[in-house]
Each structure stands twice: as C-alpha cells, then as structure tokens.
Short mmCIF file of C-alpha atoms and ligand atoms in Angstrom, two decimals:
data_model
loop_
_atom_site.label_atom_id
_atom_site.label_comp_id
_atom_site.label_asym_id
_atom_site.label_seq_id
_atom_site.Cartn_x
_atom_site.Cartn_y
_atom_site.Cartn_z
CA MET V 29 186.55 21.42 329.91
CA LYS V 30 189.80 22.68 328.61
CA GLU V 31 191.95 20.04 327.26
CA ILE V 32 194.65 19.12 329.99
CA LYS V 33 197.92 19.08 328.27
CA SER V 34 200.24 17.98 330.95
CA ARG V 35 200.64 14.10 330.52
CA PHE V 36 201.14 13.82 334.17
CA LEU V 37 197.84 15.21 335.07
CA ARG V 38 195.97 13.40 332.13
CA ALA V 39 197.37 10.01 333.79
CA CYS V 40 196.01 11.24 337.13
CA HIS V 41 192.65 11.38 335.39
CA ARG V 42 193.42 8.03 333.79
CA LEU V 43 193.02 9.87 330.48
CA PRO V 44 194.95 8.53 327.45
CA VAL V 45 198.49 9.62 326.93
CA ASP V 46 200.85 10.31 324.07
CA ALA V 47 203.51 8.33 326.43
CA THR V 48 203.63 7.39 330.29
CA PRO V 49 204.55 10.53 332.39
CA VAL V 50 207.62 9.94 334.66
CA TRP V 51 209.04 12.02 337.72
CA PHE V 52 211.05 10.66 340.81
CA MET V 53 210.33 11.44 344.32
CA ARG V 54 213.08 13.46 346.18
CA GLN V 55 214.21 14.28 342.63
CA ALA V 56 215.84 17.51 343.69
CA GLY V 57 218.80 16.93 346.07
CA ARG V 58 222.35 16.21 346.79
CA TYR V 59 222.61 13.64 344.09
CA MET V 60 222.75 16.61 341.64
CA GLU V 61 225.82 18.70 341.36
CA GLU V 62 223.60 22.02 340.71
CA TYR V 63 221.97 21.20 344.03
CA ARG V 64 225.30 20.70 345.88
CA ALA V 65 226.33 24.01 344.77
CA ILE V 66 223.60 25.91 346.39
CA ARG V 67 223.18 23.55 349.59
CA GLU V 68 226.83 24.52 350.33
CA LYS V 69 226.14 28.00 351.44
CA LEU V 70 222.84 27.08 352.60
CA THR V 71 221.30 24.74 354.93
CA LEU V 72 217.83 23.18 354.21
CA LEU V 73 215.63 25.40 356.00
CA ASP V 74 217.21 28.36 354.66
CA MET V 75 216.91 27.10 351.14
CA VAL V 76 213.34 26.58 351.42
CA GLU V 77 212.59 30.06 353.13
CA ARG V 78 214.09 31.79 350.09
CA PRO V 79 211.54 31.50 347.66
CA GLU V 80 213.79 32.28 344.49
CA VAL V 81 216.11 29.41 345.55
CA ALA V 82 213.36 26.87 346.27
CA ALA V 83 212.03 27.77 342.83
CA GLU V 84 215.46 27.20 341.31
CA VAL V 85 215.96 23.90 342.92
CA THR V 86 212.65 22.32 341.99
CA LEU V 87 213.37 23.41 338.21
CA GLN V 88 216.90 21.61 338.18
CA PRO V 89 215.70 17.80 337.83
CA VAL V 90 212.97 19.42 335.18
CA ASN V 91 215.89 20.96 333.25
CA ALA V 92 218.64 18.27 333.71
CA HIS V 93 216.18 15.06 333.14
CA GLY V 94 213.13 16.04 331.19
CA VAL V 95 210.58 14.78 333.87
CA ASP V 96 206.88 15.27 333.36
CA ALA V 97 206.21 16.87 336.75
CA ALA V 98 207.77 19.29 339.31
CA ILE V 99 207.69 18.76 342.94
CA LEU V 100 208.01 21.93 345.03
CA PHE V 101 211.57 21.93 346.97
CA ALA V 102 210.07 21.81 350.39
CA ASP V 103 209.82 19.34 353.46
CA ILE V 104 206.93 17.48 355.01
CA LEU V 105 208.11 18.64 358.45
CA LEU V 106 208.05 22.33 357.65
CA PRO V 107 204.61 22.89 359.46
CA VAL V 108 205.76 21.43 362.65
CA VAL V 109 207.90 24.64 363.33
CA PRO V 110 204.79 27.15 363.50
CA MET V 111 203.05 24.51 365.46
CA GLY V 112 205.87 24.94 367.95
CA PHE V 113 208.24 22.38 367.46
CA ASN V 114 212.15 22.90 367.45
CA LEU V 115 213.21 21.12 364.28
CA GLU V 116 216.86 20.75 362.98
CA PHE V 117 218.08 18.65 360.11
CA VAL V 118 221.02 16.98 361.36
CA LYS V 119 223.96 15.67 359.07
CA GLY V 120 223.94 12.02 359.30
CA LYS V 121 220.90 11.92 361.74
CA GLY V 122 218.42 13.11 359.43
CA PRO V 123 215.41 15.26 361.32
CA GLN V 124 215.33 15.84 364.87
CA ILE V 125 212.73 17.65 366.91
CA TYR V 126 214.33 18.25 370.20
CA ASN V 127 210.95 18.88 372.22
CA PRO V 128 208.79 16.04 371.04
CA PHE V 129 204.95 15.32 371.94
CA ARG V 130 205.03 12.64 374.78
CA VAL V 131 202.01 13.48 377.28
CA GLU V 132 198.83 14.86 377.69
CA ALA V 133 200.44 17.85 379.04
CA ASP V 134 202.06 18.90 375.68
CA LEU V 135 198.69 19.38 373.94
CA ASN V 136 198.90 22.53 375.82
CA ARG V 137 201.89 23.92 373.78
CA MET V 138 200.43 23.14 370.42
CA GLN V 139 200.28 26.02 368.19
CA LYS V 140 197.31 26.43 365.80
CA ILE V 141 198.99 27.84 362.24
CA ASP V 142 198.07 29.83 359.74
CA ALA V 143 199.85 28.27 356.56
CA LYS V 144 199.31 31.25 354.24
CA SER V 145 201.37 33.68 356.70
CA ASP V 146 203.33 30.98 358.85
CA LEU V 147 204.68 29.25 355.71
CA GLY V 148 204.08 32.22 353.41
CA HIS V 149 207.47 31.66 351.70
CA VAL V 150 206.28 28.28 350.48
CA MET V 151 203.12 29.55 348.68
CA GLU V 152 205.88 32.09 347.33
CA ALA V 153 207.65 29.59 345.61
CA ILE V 154 204.81 27.97 344.05
CA ARG V 155 203.45 31.11 342.48
CA ILE V 156 207.29 31.98 340.90
CA LEU V 157 207.02 28.31 339.75
CA ARG V 158 203.81 28.46 338.23
CA GLY V 159 205.18 31.53 336.28
CA GLU V 160 207.93 29.72 334.83
CA LEU V 161 206.58 26.02 334.04
CA THR V 162 205.29 25.57 330.71
CA GLU V 163 201.83 23.63 330.48
CA GLU V 164 203.43 20.32 329.69
CA VAL V 165 205.07 20.32 333.24
CA ALA V 166 202.75 19.97 336.11
CA LEU V 167 203.78 21.54 339.96
CA ILE V 168 203.39 19.03 342.45
CA GLY V 169 202.55 20.21 346.22
CA PHE V 170 202.87 17.91 349.01
CA SER V 171 202.27 17.33 352.60
CA GLY V 172 203.14 14.52 354.84
CA ALA V 173 200.36 12.34 355.87
CA PRO V 174 198.99 12.99 359.56
CA PHE V 175 200.55 9.78 360.81
CA THR V 176 204.13 10.07 359.28
CA VAL V 177 204.36 13.76 360.53
CA ALA V 178 202.82 12.80 363.82
CA SER V 179 205.54 10.01 364.14
CA TYR V 180 208.27 12.31 363.93
CA MET V 181 206.84 14.91 366.38
CA ILE V 182 206.43 12.18 368.79
CA GLU V 183 209.63 10.27 368.29
CA GLY V 184 211.60 13.26 367.82
CA GLY V 185 213.31 11.78 364.82
CA PRO V 186 213.57 8.53 362.34
CA SER V 187 212.29 5.61 364.21
CA LYS V 188 212.27 1.70 363.64
CA GLU V 189 209.72 0.58 365.86
CA TYR V 190 207.50 3.39 366.50
CA HIS V 191 207.72 2.67 370.45
CA HIS V 192 206.67 6.17 371.66
CA VAL V 193 203.89 6.74 368.70
CA LYS V 194 202.11 3.07 369.26
CA SER V 195 202.60 3.26 373.20
CA LEU V 196 200.57 6.60 372.99
CA MET V 197 197.96 5.16 370.26
CA PHE V 198 197.61 2.26 372.56
CA ALA V 199 197.43 3.44 375.75
CA TYR V 200 195.93 6.91 375.58
CA PRO V 201 193.66 6.56 372.61
CA GLU V 202 191.85 9.81 373.53
CA VAL V 203 195.30 11.68 373.75
CA TRP V 204 196.35 10.50 370.56
CA ALA V 205 193.10 11.64 368.70
CA GLN V 206 193.08 15.06 369.97
CA PHE V 207 196.81 15.27 368.91
CA ILE V 208 196.68 13.80 365.34
CA GLY V 209 193.28 15.62 364.90
CA GLU V 210 195.15 18.80 365.58
CA VAL V 211 198.21 17.93 363.49
CA THR V 212 195.42 17.03 360.35
CA ASP V 213 193.98 20.58 360.76
CA ALA V 214 197.29 21.95 360.46
CA LEU V 215 198.67 19.73 357.59
CA THR V 216 195.37 20.18 355.57
CA ASP V 217 195.73 23.83 356.05
CA TYR V 218 199.17 23.63 354.68
CA LEU V 219 198.26 21.58 351.55
CA VAL V 220 194.84 23.54 350.87
CA SER V 221 196.91 26.70 350.95
CA GLN V 222 199.37 25.04 348.38
CA ILE V 223 196.63 24.36 345.81
CA GLU V 224 195.19 27.96 346.26
CA ALA V 225 198.67 29.42 345.48
CA GLY V 226 198.64 27.18 342.51
CA ALA V 227 199.85 23.65 343.03
CA GLN V 228 198.29 21.77 340.20
CA ALA V 229 198.32 18.18 341.84
CA VAL V 230 199.33 17.08 345.30
CA GLN V 231 201.14 14.05 347.09
CA VAL V 232 200.37 13.21 350.52
CA PHE V 233 203.35 11.01 351.82
CA ASP V 234 202.42 8.68 354.36
CA SER V 235 206.18 7.20 354.34
CA TRP V 236 205.77 5.03 357.32
CA VAL V 237 202.35 4.06 357.88
CA GLY V 238 203.37 0.36 356.68
CA ALA V 239 204.74 0.32 360.62
CA LEU V 240 200.54 -0.29 361.31
CA SER V 241 198.49 -3.43 361.16
CA PRO V 242 195.06 -2.79 359.10
CA GLY V 243 193.09 -2.56 362.20
CA ASP V 244 195.16 0.16 363.66
CA TYR V 245 195.32 2.14 360.60
CA GLN V 246 191.85 1.67 360.46
CA GLN V 247 190.86 2.86 363.62
CA HIS V 248 193.71 5.44 364.44
CA VAL V 249 194.83 6.77 361.24
CA LEU V 250 192.72 6.61 358.04
CA PRO V 251 189.94 8.58 359.54
CA TYR V 252 192.51 11.64 359.54
CA SER V 253 194.00 10.74 356.18
CA THR V 254 190.72 10.61 354.59
CA LYS V 255 189.80 14.04 356.01
CA MET V 256 193.04 15.37 354.49
CA ILE V 257 192.83 14.13 351.18
CA GLN V 258 188.94 14.93 350.88
CA ALA V 259 189.46 18.54 351.83
CA ALA V 260 192.36 18.37 348.96
CA LYS V 261 190.02 16.98 346.43
CA ALA V 262 187.44 19.63 347.03
CA LYS V 263 189.81 22.12 345.83
CA GLY V 264 189.55 20.18 342.39
CA VAL V 265 193.12 18.82 341.83
CA PRO V 266 194.32 15.17 341.75
CA VAL V 267 195.45 14.03 344.90
CA ILE V 268 198.39 11.15 344.75
CA HIS V 269 198.56 8.98 348.56
CA PHE V 270 201.77 7.27 348.75
CA GLY V 271 202.93 4.97 351.67
CA THR V 272 205.75 2.46 351.87
CA ASN V 273 205.46 -1.03 352.92
CA THR V 274 201.58 -0.88 352.40
CA THR V 275 200.49 -4.22 350.68
CA THR V 276 198.23 -4.99 353.35
CA LEU V 277 197.01 -1.53 353.69
CA LEU V 278 196.20 -0.86 350.04
CA PRO V 279 192.40 -1.14 349.90
CA LEU V 280 191.86 0.75 353.20
CA MET V 281 194.18 3.61 351.63
CA LYS V 282 192.07 3.32 348.60
CA SER V 283 189.08 4.14 350.69
CA ALA V 284 190.39 7.96 351.79
CA GLY V 285 189.56 8.69 348.30
CA SER V 286 192.86 9.77 346.36
CA HIS V 287 193.08 9.82 342.69
CA VAL V 288 196.11 8.16 342.63
CA VAL V 289 197.68 5.47 344.98
CA GLY V 290 201.65 5.52 345.12
CA LEU V 291 203.09 1.91 345.50
CA ASP V 292 206.55 1.06 346.73
CA TRP V 293 208.75 -1.66 344.89
CA ARG V 294 207.87 -4.70 347.48
CA ILE V 295 204.67 -5.48 345.53
CA PRO V 296 204.72 -6.16 341.77
CA LEU V 297 202.94 -2.99 339.94
CA ASP V 298 200.22 -5.31 338.54
CA GLU V 299 199.18 -7.11 341.91
CA GLY V 300 199.18 -3.67 343.67
CA TRP V 301 196.96 -2.20 341.04
CA ASN V 302 194.38 -5.37 341.38
CA LEU V 303 194.38 -5.07 344.90
CA LEU V 304 193.36 -1.40 344.17
CA GLY V 305 190.85 -1.83 341.54
CA GLU V 306 190.85 -0.42 338.09
CA ASP V 307 189.12 2.76 339.26
CA VAL V 308 191.98 4.12 340.56
CA ALA V 309 195.37 5.48 338.97
CA VAL V 310 198.80 4.24 340.24
CA GLN V 311 202.13 5.38 340.82
CA GLY V 312 205.75 3.71 340.83
CA ASN V 313 207.23 1.43 341.40
CA LEU V 314 210.90 1.03 340.22
CA ASP V 315 213.07 -0.03 343.66
CA PRO V 316 215.52 3.22 343.61
CA ILE V 317 218.20 1.10 343.95
CA ALA V 318 217.93 -0.25 340.56
CA LEU V 319 219.50 3.05 339.43
CA PHE V 320 222.60 1.74 340.38
CA ALA V 321 222.74 -1.35 338.22
CA PRO V 322 224.36 -1.55 334.97
CA LYS V 323 222.06 0.14 331.89
CA ASP V 324 220.98 -3.45 330.35
CA VAL V 325 219.48 -4.46 334.19
CA LEU V 326 218.48 -1.10 334.62
CA GLY V 327 216.44 -1.51 331.46
CA ALA V 328 214.89 -4.56 332.10
CA LYS V 329 213.79 -3.36 335.71
CA VAL V 330 212.30 -0.41 333.74
CA LYS V 331 210.68 -2.70 331.14
CA GLU V 332 209.01 -4.79 333.84
CA VAL V 333 207.44 -1.88 335.33
CA LEU V 334 205.95 -0.92 332.33
CA ASP V 335 204.84 -4.34 331.40
CA ARG V 336 202.96 -4.72 334.42
CA ALA V 337 201.28 -1.49 333.74
CA GLY V 338 200.16 -3.21 330.57
CA GLY V 339 199.52 0.02 328.53
CA ARG V 340 196.66 0.90 330.71
CA SER V 341 195.46 4.57 331.39
CA GLY V 342 196.20 5.78 334.81
CA HIS V 343 200.10 4.76 335.41
CA ILE V 344 202.73 7.38 336.53
CA PHE V 345 206.04 6.26 336.34
CA ASN V 346 208.09 6.55 339.46
CA LEU V 347 210.08 5.07 342.00
CA GLY V 348 208.86 2.81 344.69
CA HIS V 349 210.41 5.64 347.40
CA GLY V 350 212.89 8.60 347.19
CA ILE V 351 216.11 8.57 345.13
CA SER V 352 219.27 7.79 346.92
CA ARG V 353 221.65 10.58 347.39
CA PHE V 354 224.61 8.37 345.79
CA THR V 355 222.62 8.10 342.67
CA ASP V 356 224.27 8.95 339.21
CA PRO V 357 222.29 12.04 337.54
CA ASP V 358 222.93 9.92 334.19
CA GLN V 359 221.10 7.49 335.15
CA VAL V 360 217.85 9.25 336.17
CA LYS V 361 217.70 10.78 332.87
CA THR V 362 218.39 7.50 331.03
CA VAL V 363 215.16 6.19 332.77
CA VAL V 364 213.06 9.32 331.68
CA GLU V 365 214.33 8.57 328.02
CA MET V 366 213.48 4.71 328.39
CA VAL V 367 209.99 5.48 329.51
CA HIS V 368 209.00 7.77 327.17
CA GLU V 369 210.92 6.06 324.18
CA TRP V 370 209.27 2.56 325.03
CA THR V 371 205.73 3.83 325.48
CA ALA V 372 205.48 6.36 323.02
CA LYS V 373 202.26 6.25 320.97
O1 CP3 A 425 211.14 15.54 346.05
C1 CP3 A 425 211.65 16.60 346.16
O2 CP3 A 425 212.47 16.79 345.28
C2 CP3 A 425 210.92 17.62 346.78
C3 CP3 A 425 211.60 17.80 348.24
C4 CP3 A 425 211.35 16.78 349.28
C5 CP3 A 425 211.80 16.84 350.47
N1 CP3 A 425 211.81 16.41 351.03
C6 CP3 A 425 213.19 17.82 350.57
C7 CP3 A 425 214.39 17.34 351.46
C8 CP3 A 425 210.32 16.09 349.26
C9 CP3 A 425 209.00 15.76 349.01
C10 CP3 A 425 210.51 15.57 350.85
C11 CP3 A 425 209.38 14.39 352.01
C12 CP3 A 425 210.03 13.97 352.56
N2 CP3 A 425 210.78 14.74 353.93
C13 CP3 A 425 209.47 12.87 353.19
C14 CP3 A 425 208.63 12.11 352.44
C15 CP3 A 425 209.33 11.24 351.22
C16 CP3 A 425 210.16 9.82 351.75
O3 CP3 A 425 211.30 10.03 351.51
O4 CP3 A 425 209.57 9.16 352.66
C17 CP3 A 425 210.06 12.61 354.52
C18 CP3 A 425 209.81 11.21 355.31
C19 CP3 A 425 210.89 13.52 354.77
C20 CP3 A 425 211.58 13.91 355.99
C21 CP3 A 425 213.12 14.32 356.05
N3 CP3 A 425 213.38 15.08 355.30
C22 CP3 A 425 214.22 13.35 355.95
C23 CP3 A 425 213.95 11.81 356.58
C24 CP3 A 425 215.22 14.10 355.30
C25 CP3 A 425 217.03 13.54 355.93
C26 CP3 A 425 217.04 12.90 354.67
C27 CP3 A 425 218.35 12.77 354.26
O5 CP3 A 425 218.83 12.20 353.41
O6 CP3 A 425 219.21 13.10 355.30
C28 CP3 A 425 214.95 15.20 355.37
C29 CP3 A 425 215.75 16.27 354.46
C30 CP3 A 425 215.47 16.62 353.04
N4 CP3 A 425 214.62 16.70 352.39
C31 CP3 A 425 216.55 16.49 351.96
C32 CP3 A 425 215.87 17.15 350.89
C33 CP3 A 425 216.38 17.37 349.29
C34 CP3 A 425 218.20 16.33 352.08
C35 CP3 A 425 218.35 17.59 352.36
C36 CP3 A 425 219.85 17.83 352.51
O7 CP3 A 425 220.77 17.70 353.61
O8 CP3 A 425 220.39 18.63 351.65
#
C-alpha cells in the first residue's frame, strides 16, 4: 500500500504522525474577512452553486491558518432541495424550510434524488479542489446524518425541544421509519457521490442527536446512521461520526462503525475515548468559545486536550462544535501553531 502522506488521514487510521493534525468544524465562514468579501455579493446557496467559488472559499482557511484538512464548502441541508423542500437561509434565523414534513400524506411529495446530477455543482467543486490541494492536505466531504437532517425537515428550522420530530417518532413510528429511510437513501447517495468525486474522508454530522435518549436513538436512528456510514466505508475512505451532547450515546454511535468519533467539549477527551475504546480514533474537543480567551488561557485549554489525548495515535485536534462567527482569525491560527509545535516528533 502506498504511504499516506496526510497526517490527518494517518490519524484517521490510527497510524503514527509527525504532529497531531488539526482542522476546525465550520472553518470557512463569516469570521474570515476573505469570506465576507465574497458573501457580501452572493447568498450562501449562490456560493455553493458556483463550484469555483465553493472551491475558493474551501481553501481560505487552509491558506490562512495552515490546517491539515480542507472541508468542502457546502451545507448539510443542500440535499433537501431536490427532495422537494423549500429551503432558505434567513439572516438571524438560520435555515428555514417552508414546507416541512408533518403528516403521512407528506410522503407522497418526497422526491428521490440523484446526487450526481441534482447536486452536480458540489461534485464539481470536489474535482476542482483535488486538483489544487497537495497530498499533505486532505479533502473532507460531508453530509448531515439522517436524524439531524430529518429534524430540520420536520421542524422547519432550528429547534430546542424537537417537539414535532419526537411526536412523529413516538406516535407514528411507521411513518417515521418510512420518512427517515427515504432521507437516509438520499443522504447516502449524496455522501457516496462525494467520495466518488474525490473526497478523501467524510464526516457525518449528527449535530442534534443528543436530544435523544439511548433507547430512542438505538431504536429510531442508529439503524439509519449505520446504513449510511457502512455505505461510505465500503468506498474505502475514513468516516468521522460527530454529534453534540452525546456522552450517553457514544458506545451506540461507535457501533455504527466509523473510523473516527467526534466529541464535543462537554466530556473530557480521555473519558470519551475510554467510553469508546482504543480501537477507534477520536476528534475534538476544544470549546469553540475558548478562542475568545486570552492567549495564556487558550494555550492551557489546548494543552489540556492534548494531555488528555496523551500522545496516542488516532487523535485529530478540532473544536467540540463549529467555530463562532465572531472569532478572531488570529486566535485560530495560534491554535494550529500550538498544536503542531507542542506535538511535533
Ligand atoms: O466547515 C466548513 O467550513 C464547511 C462548510 C459547512 C457549512 N455548514 C457552511 C455554512 C459545514 C460543514 C456545515 C455543516 C452544517 N450546516 C451543520 C453541521 C455542523 C454544525 O454546526 O452542527 C449544520 C447543523 C448546518 C445547518 C446550518 N447551515 C445552520 C444551522 C446554518 C446557520 C448558521 C448561522 O450562523 O446563521 C447554516 C448556514 C451556513 N452553512 C453558514 C456556513 C458558512 C453561515 C452562512 C452565511 O450566512 O454566510
């Protein structure tokens, strides 16, 4: 087998690295001036529909901060549009879906998607990026996990209590199963197509899955996440499975079979790793708000994460959730330098 040059990909496989790899969830975005200059003229959806723009924005944090991986500039909600849902990103409100899924009859208007054509611009951005990135910097593709995407499709936007989602799940389990099954098929097609276009690793974002008890997760969600992760794995690239508020779900999430599990900051990294076991890599888990602390405090928090990883193979440094839009980009660069310097072999 050819030697893997990217330290990020090596860590996914729990191989030894010359320094701990680091990247940040939501590393491209409004906290960067280069991003705002483009975003001023285009909506988010316009940006992702233009593959050259999506590729350019993907590279901004790579060039500015020296991270070890690029994450494709796209969004977990893009596939809901060809599925027949009216999506808009509304300033101050986040994503809004104007025709949410609520009742059994809504199954009739669900469209099957063909990601290679319906989301061909995303695949094109991947092809452009693979031509521009060096072997040292890996390209990560991603999709939302079935539960998190389904929750937006049902609630119609961000939610605190997941009232509509859980009501559907508990009162009409057959409708839920049919619905999430179709969502899973679409998201799996989207994720697998990204790998076929050239994504070298993929992350499955189940950002809101911590809203569920372990029993409900196991019964109503895990089979679908597993199906999706296994399909990506079968394509031969590492898979990262991430959620927040997942302390009680970690062993179940691990059973879905990803190479890497992403931890949020609520659990100390070593405790999370112990719950998962040593046969899986972990990604995380600095509190994104630590980036607002003075350098000495920030450094102590970075060091704590690294100490808890304890130099074991298979740690990818990241935040415990996405970067805040008010973050100072210099602080991000400082974290990259700290991680590389303090772990260099
Ligand atoms: O990480 C990256 O740099 C790649 C791009 C990326 C975006 N969204 C672009 C984006 C990724 C990986 C995502 C994932 C995503 N999208 C998730 C999972 C990660 C997480 O944070 O939990 C979720 C839940 C979404 C859904 C979504 N998209 C929300 C809640 C929002 C609104 C956020 C806000 O601050 O208004 C979006 C919009 C979005 N997606 C932005 C970006 C850069 C903000 C866009 C803008 O208005 O310029």
